[in-house]
DNA sequence: TTTAAAATTGTTTGCGCGCACATTTCAATT
DNA sequence: AATTGAAATGTGCGCGCAAACAATTTTAAA
C-alpha cells in the first residue's frame, strides 16, 4: 500500500556512497566532493527524504538548555499563569534532551532584570524565552548577544527595535478594536466610553498604545452614533489615589462603559464599581485572574478578553525546543485568537485551562491543527 | 544540577535484577516472582521512572491503523473542516507507526454509513475515530465490536447509550446558555427570542436538544425581564418552504433575536434576513463556514459560536495515536472552550485556524498546556 | 619519486527500548 | 537420583540516526 519510509541507509545505497557521506551532506558538514554532493542531493530530492525525528533525537545526546526569563510569578497572578505554562512545557521536555531553566526578576525592579538576565546567560543557554517588560533593559540585553546567535522568542510583550525568532501574543490593535466592539454592543448610545490604562509603573507600554489605537479607530471609523471616547492613564497609583481618580471619572454621567487594558487594572476597577454600586457602568477587561473571574460571575465585569498567558509561555518553550532539536522553523509571530469570556462560557474556559488543548505533542509536531 | 534520566538499565541495577525482568514488570507480562516484583516496583516508584517515548517508538516496529469514519467532506463545508483536521493529524503521524485511514459516508444515506463502517472494519483497524451522526446505525455498529476491544473516540456527536474511550466536542447545554446570553446582551427587552433547529433530516438531534435545554433554562432562571422564548424545528425543508416558514416567523414583531443551532441553518437564515432586509433581528449561530463568515462581516450575523470541527478531529486522531503507541490515557470527554466570534475578532480566528495552536507535538505530549 | 598533510570517504558505536530468544532455577514426577 | 518442563530470569539484536573514529584517496611539498 505504501512504501516504507526511506532511510539514510537507502539514500546511501541509491547514491552509491556510505551513510557517513550522506550524513555530512544532510548536516552541511562539508568535506564532501562536488560529485558525491550532486549525486546525494539528487537522490535526496527524488526520494523526498524525511529524517526520522525519533531516531534523530534518540541518537544525538546533545543537551539543550533553554533559559526562560519572566517576572517573578509569586507576586503576580498573571505571571503565575505564564509560569505554569513554562513548567508544563518543561516537564514535557524533561525526559529528552531539553533542559528548561527558569529565571525570574522583580517586575518592579529593572536592576533585578539585568541581574537575572546575566545569571541566565552564565548558563550558556542554547535559546531564551522571555517577556521583555522593561523596554530599554531588554533592548540592551538582547542586542548584546545577537551576534552570538542565541535564538530568542518573546511572548506577551514586543520590543519594536528587535526581531526575535518569534513573537507570541495578541494582535493588540485588534484586541483594542474588540474591546471597543464589545462595549458598543452592550451599551446604549449616546454615551462616553473610556479606555483606561492602569499599571504599576515603569514598564513599557507599546502594547497598551496599540490597544488604544484599535479602540479609538473603531469608533472613529463608524458613522457617528454619538459615542465619545476618552483615554486615561492611571500609573503608579496607590489604592487610595486610584479610588479618588476613579470616583471623579465616573461622576461624569455620560460615561457608560470602561475598557481596562491591563489584567490587574480590570479587577481593581471592578472592585471599585462594585463598592460604589456602579454596576450600571459596563466593564470590559483582560484575563482570567481570580479577581476578574469573581467579578465576571457577579456581573461587575461584562466581558474579559483572554490573553492566555499560560499557553503563550508553553508554546514559546515548545517552539524553541523544536527549533533546537528538530531545526523546525517558527513563524515570525504567532498571534492567538482573541478569546471572549462571558459568564456563560467562563466555566468551559476554566475547565480547559487545567487540561488544555495544546494536546498534540510538543516534540514531534509543531505544525498546527 | 539534575540527575541523568533513569533508564531501565538503572532500574535493573538498583533492583539487582536484569533488564528483562524490569521490562516484564513494566509491561505486566507476568512470569515474575513476587520478590522481584516487589523490589522492582519499589525502585520504580522511588526513581519515578518515565520511559523514553522516543526510544520506545523507535524500537517497536508495530504498525497501527486508525480508521476514521465521518460524512463525506466534499458535500459539506462543516465536515470538510473536520477532514482537514484528520488529514493534518494523519500527516503528522505518517512518518511513524501510525496509519490513519479515512472512510466517508453520505450524510443523507444511512446505508452508506453501514457500508463504509464495514469497509473500515475490514481493514482491521486498531482504533476508530468517528462522528456518529446516525444514532441507531452507529449504535448497532459500535456495539457489535465492543467486545473486540477496538477502542473508539467520538467527536462532534454523542450516542448516550455508548461510552467511547473519549468524547470530543462541546458542552452543548452550556453552548445553548451562551447563545441565550449573547442574544440577551445585544437585544432590547421585552421581546421574543426563538431557538431554531434547521437541519436536513434524519440525523440524531441529542445535541440540539441539549442546546435547547441550555437556552431555555437560561431565560427561565432569570427574573422575568419580559423575555419570551419559542422553539421551532425546520426539518427536511427545501429552500422555498424554509423561506415561507421563516417569513411567517419573522412577521411577529416581538421577535428580536434568533438562535440557530446548526451551522448550515445559520447562513441560510442569515441569507433570508439579508434578502428581506430584516437585519434588525439579531442572529446568533454556529461555526466558521464561509457563508457565516460573510454574514458576520456584513452584520447579518451578530455572533458565531465556534465548534472547531478541525481541531476536534485532529485531537481525536492524536488521542488515539497516543493511546495506541504510548498507552496514554484519554479523558472521558474533552469539552472545548466555547469560543465566541464577532466581527472584530474574526480575523484572529481565521488566521490561526490555518496555522493553529495545537502546536505541541502529537506524538510525545498528550498532556495539556 | 617520496612523504606528509589534507581532503574525502567508510565503519562503528551507542542512544533507550521492545522483543525474540537463550539460559537458569526449581519443584514435580518418574 | 534422574528427568522433565514450566516458571523465572538474563542476553542480544535492531529500530534510524549522529557522531566519533578509521581508512582511503588526493594533493602538495620536499
PDB file of N, CA and C (backbone and C1' of nucleotides) in Angstrom, chain D residues 17-28:
ATOM      1  P    DC D  17      16.938   7.892   9.193  1.00  0.00           P
ATOM      2  O5'  DC D  17      17.946   8.484  10.254  1.00  0.00           O
ATOM      3  C5'  DC D  17      17.438   9.309  11.301  1.00  0.00           C
ATOM      4  C4'  DC D  17      18.492   9.484  12.369  1.00  0.00           C
ATOM      5  C3'  DC D  17      19.735  10.241  11.903  1.00  0.00           C
ATOM      6  O3'  DC D  17      19.673  11.558  12.415  1.00  0.00           O
ATOM      7  C1'  DC D  17      20.264   8.349  13.283  1.00  0.00           C
ATOM      8  P    DA D  18      20.739  12.645  11.951  1.00  0.00           P
ATOM      9  O5'  DA D  18      21.842  12.501  13.087  1.00  0.00           O
ATOM     10  C5'  DA D  18      21.507  12.867  14.416  1.00  0.00           C
ATOM     11  C4'  DA D  18      22.718  12.789  15.312  1.00  0.00           C
ATOM     12  C3'  DA D  18      23.916  13.640  14.899  1.00  0.00           C
ATOM     13  O3'  DA D  18      24.485  14.173  16.073  1.00  0.00           O
ATOM     14  C1'  DA D  18      24.551  11.371  14.943  1.00  0.00           C
ATOM     15  P    DA D  19      25.570  15.314  16.010  1.00  0.00           P
ATOM     16  O5'  DA D  19      26.872  14.505  16.408  1.00  0.00           O
ATOM     17  C5'  DA D  19      26.812  13.597  17.503  1.00  0.00           C
ATOM     18  C4'  DA D  19      28.027  12.714  17.477  1.00  0.00           C
ATOM     19  C3'  DA D  19      29.298  13.424  16.992  1.00  0.00           C
ATOM     20  O3'  DA D  19      30.364  13.045  17.830  1.00  0.00           O
ATOM     21  C1'  DA D  19      28.987  11.463  15.784  1.00  0.00           C
ATOM     22  P    DA D  20      31.699  13.930  17.885  1.00  0.00           P
ATOM     23  O5'  DA D  20      32.761  12.891  18.455  1.00  0.00           O
ATOM     24  C5'  DA D  20      32.314  11.843  19.322  1.00  0.00           C
ATOM     25  C4'  DA D  20      32.986  10.527  18.925  1.00  0.00           C
ATOM     26  C3'  DA D  20      34.482  10.658  18.641  1.00  0.00           C
ATOM     27  O3'  DA D  20      35.189   9.629  19.327  1.00  0.00           O
ATOM     28  C1'  DA D  20      33.395   9.614  16.808  1.00  0.00           C
ATOM     29  P    DC D  21      36.800   9.609  19.364  1.00  0.00           P
ATOM     30  O5'  DC D  21      37.178   8.572  18.226  1.00  0.00           O
ATOM     31  C5'  DC D  21      36.492   7.319  18.179  1.00  0.00           C
ATOM     32  C4'  DC D  21      36.734   6.670  16.831  1.00  0.00           C
ATOM     33  C3'  DC D  21      38.191   6.722  16.352  1.00  0.00           C
ATOM     34  O3'  DC D  21      38.687   5.400  16.246  1.00  0.00           O
ATOM     35  C1'  DC D  21      36.658   7.184  14.602  1.00  0.00           C
ATOM     36  P    DA D  22      40.236   5.179  15.912  1.00  0.00           P
ATOM     37  O5'  DA D  22      40.122   4.509  14.470  1.00  0.00           O
ATOM     38  C5'  DA D  22      39.128   3.500  14.247  1.00  0.00           C
ATOM     39  C4'  DA D  22      39.134   3.132  12.784  1.00  0.00           C
ATOM     40  C3'  DA D  22      40.531   3.014  12.177  1.00  0.00           C
ATOM     41  O3'  DA D  22      40.573   1.869  11.345  1.00  0.00           O
ATOM     42  C1'  DA D  22      39.274   4.624  10.968  1.00  0.00           C
ATOM     43  P    DA D  23      41.920   1.458  10.605  1.00  0.00           P
ATOM     44  O5'  DA D  23      41.588   1.831   9.093  1.00  0.00           O
ATOM     45  C5'  DA D  23      40.390   1.327   8.497  1.00  0.00           C
ATOM     46  C4'  DA D  23      40.204   1.990   7.156  1.00  0.00           C
ATOM     47  C3'  DA D  23      41.442   1.892   6.244  1.00  0.00           C
ATOM     48  O3'  DA D  23      41.035   1.282   5.031  1.00  0.00           O
ATOM     49  C1'  DA D  23      40.607   4.126   6.337  1.00  0.00           C
ATOM     50  P    DT D  24      42.184   0.811   4.003  1.00  0.00           P
ATOM     51  O5'  DT D  24      42.044   1.883   2.848  1.00  0.00           O
ATOM     52  C5'  DT D  24      40.752   2.141   2.291  1.00  0.00           C
ATOM     53  C4'  DT D  24      40.731   3.499   1.656  1.00  0.00           C
ATOM     54  C3'  DT D  24      41.789   3.708   0.572  1.00  0.00           C
ATOM     55  O3'  DT D  24      41.161   3.610  -0.693  1.00  0.00           O
ATOM     56  C1'  DT D  24      41.450   5.638   1.942  1.00  0.00           C
ATOM     57  P    DT D  25      42.085   3.611  -2.002  1.00  0.00           P
ATOM     58  O5'  DT D  25      42.044   5.159  -2.381  1.00  0.00           O
ATOM     59  C5'  DT D  25      40.800   5.804  -2.636  1.00  0.00           C
ATOM     60  C4'  DT D  25      41.007   7.297  -2.684  1.00  0.00           C
ATOM     61  C3'  DT D  25      41.959   7.768  -3.790  1.00  0.00           C
ATOM     62  O3'  DT D  25      41.267   8.667  -4.635  1.00  0.00           O
ATOM     63  C1'  DT D  25      42.458   8.815  -1.715  1.00  0.00           C
ATOM     64  P    DT D  26      41.961   9.191  -5.978  1.00  0.00           P
ATOM     65  O5'  DT D  26      42.436  10.644  -5.498  1.00  0.00           O
ATOM     66  C5'  DT D  26      41.482  11.566  -5.018  1.00  0.00           C
ATOM     67  C4'  DT D  26      42.190  12.769  -4.441  1.00  0.00           C
ATOM     68  C3'  DT D  26      43.135  13.481  -5.412  1.00  0.00           C
ATOM     69  O3'  DT D  26      42.709  14.823  -5.550  1.00  0.00           O
ATOM     70  C1'  DT D  26      44.152  13.169  -3.280  1.00  0.00           C
ATOM     71  P    DT D  27      43.396  15.771  -6.665  1.00  0.00           P
ATOM     72  O5'  DT D  27      44.413  16.572  -5.760  1.00  0.00           O
ATOM     73  C5'  DT D  27      43.938  17.288  -4.605  1.00  0.00           C
ATOM     74  C4'  DT D  27      45.115  17.773  -3.790  1.00  0.00           C
ATOM     75  C3'  DT D  27      46.179  18.553  -4.585  1.00  0.00           C
ATOM     76  O3'  DT D  27      46.266  19.861  -4.056  1.00  0.00           O
ATOM     77  C1'  DT D  27      47.177  16.968  -3.121  1.00  0.00           C
ATOM     78  P    DA D  28      47.126  20.982  -4.837  1.00  0.00           P
ATOM     79  O5'  DA D  28      48.406  21.017  -3.894  1.00  0.00           O
ATOM     80  C5'  DA D  28      48.238  21.154  -2.472  1.00  0.00           C
ATOM     81  C4'  DA D  28      49.574  20.939  -1.800  1.00  0.00           C
ATOM     82  C3'  DA D  28      50.742  21.687  -2.448  1.00  0.00           C
ATOM     83  O3'  DA D  28      51.584  22.192  -1.425  1.00  0.00           O
ATOM     84  C1'  DA D  28      51.254  19.408  -2.323  1.00  0.00           C
TER      85       DA D  28
END
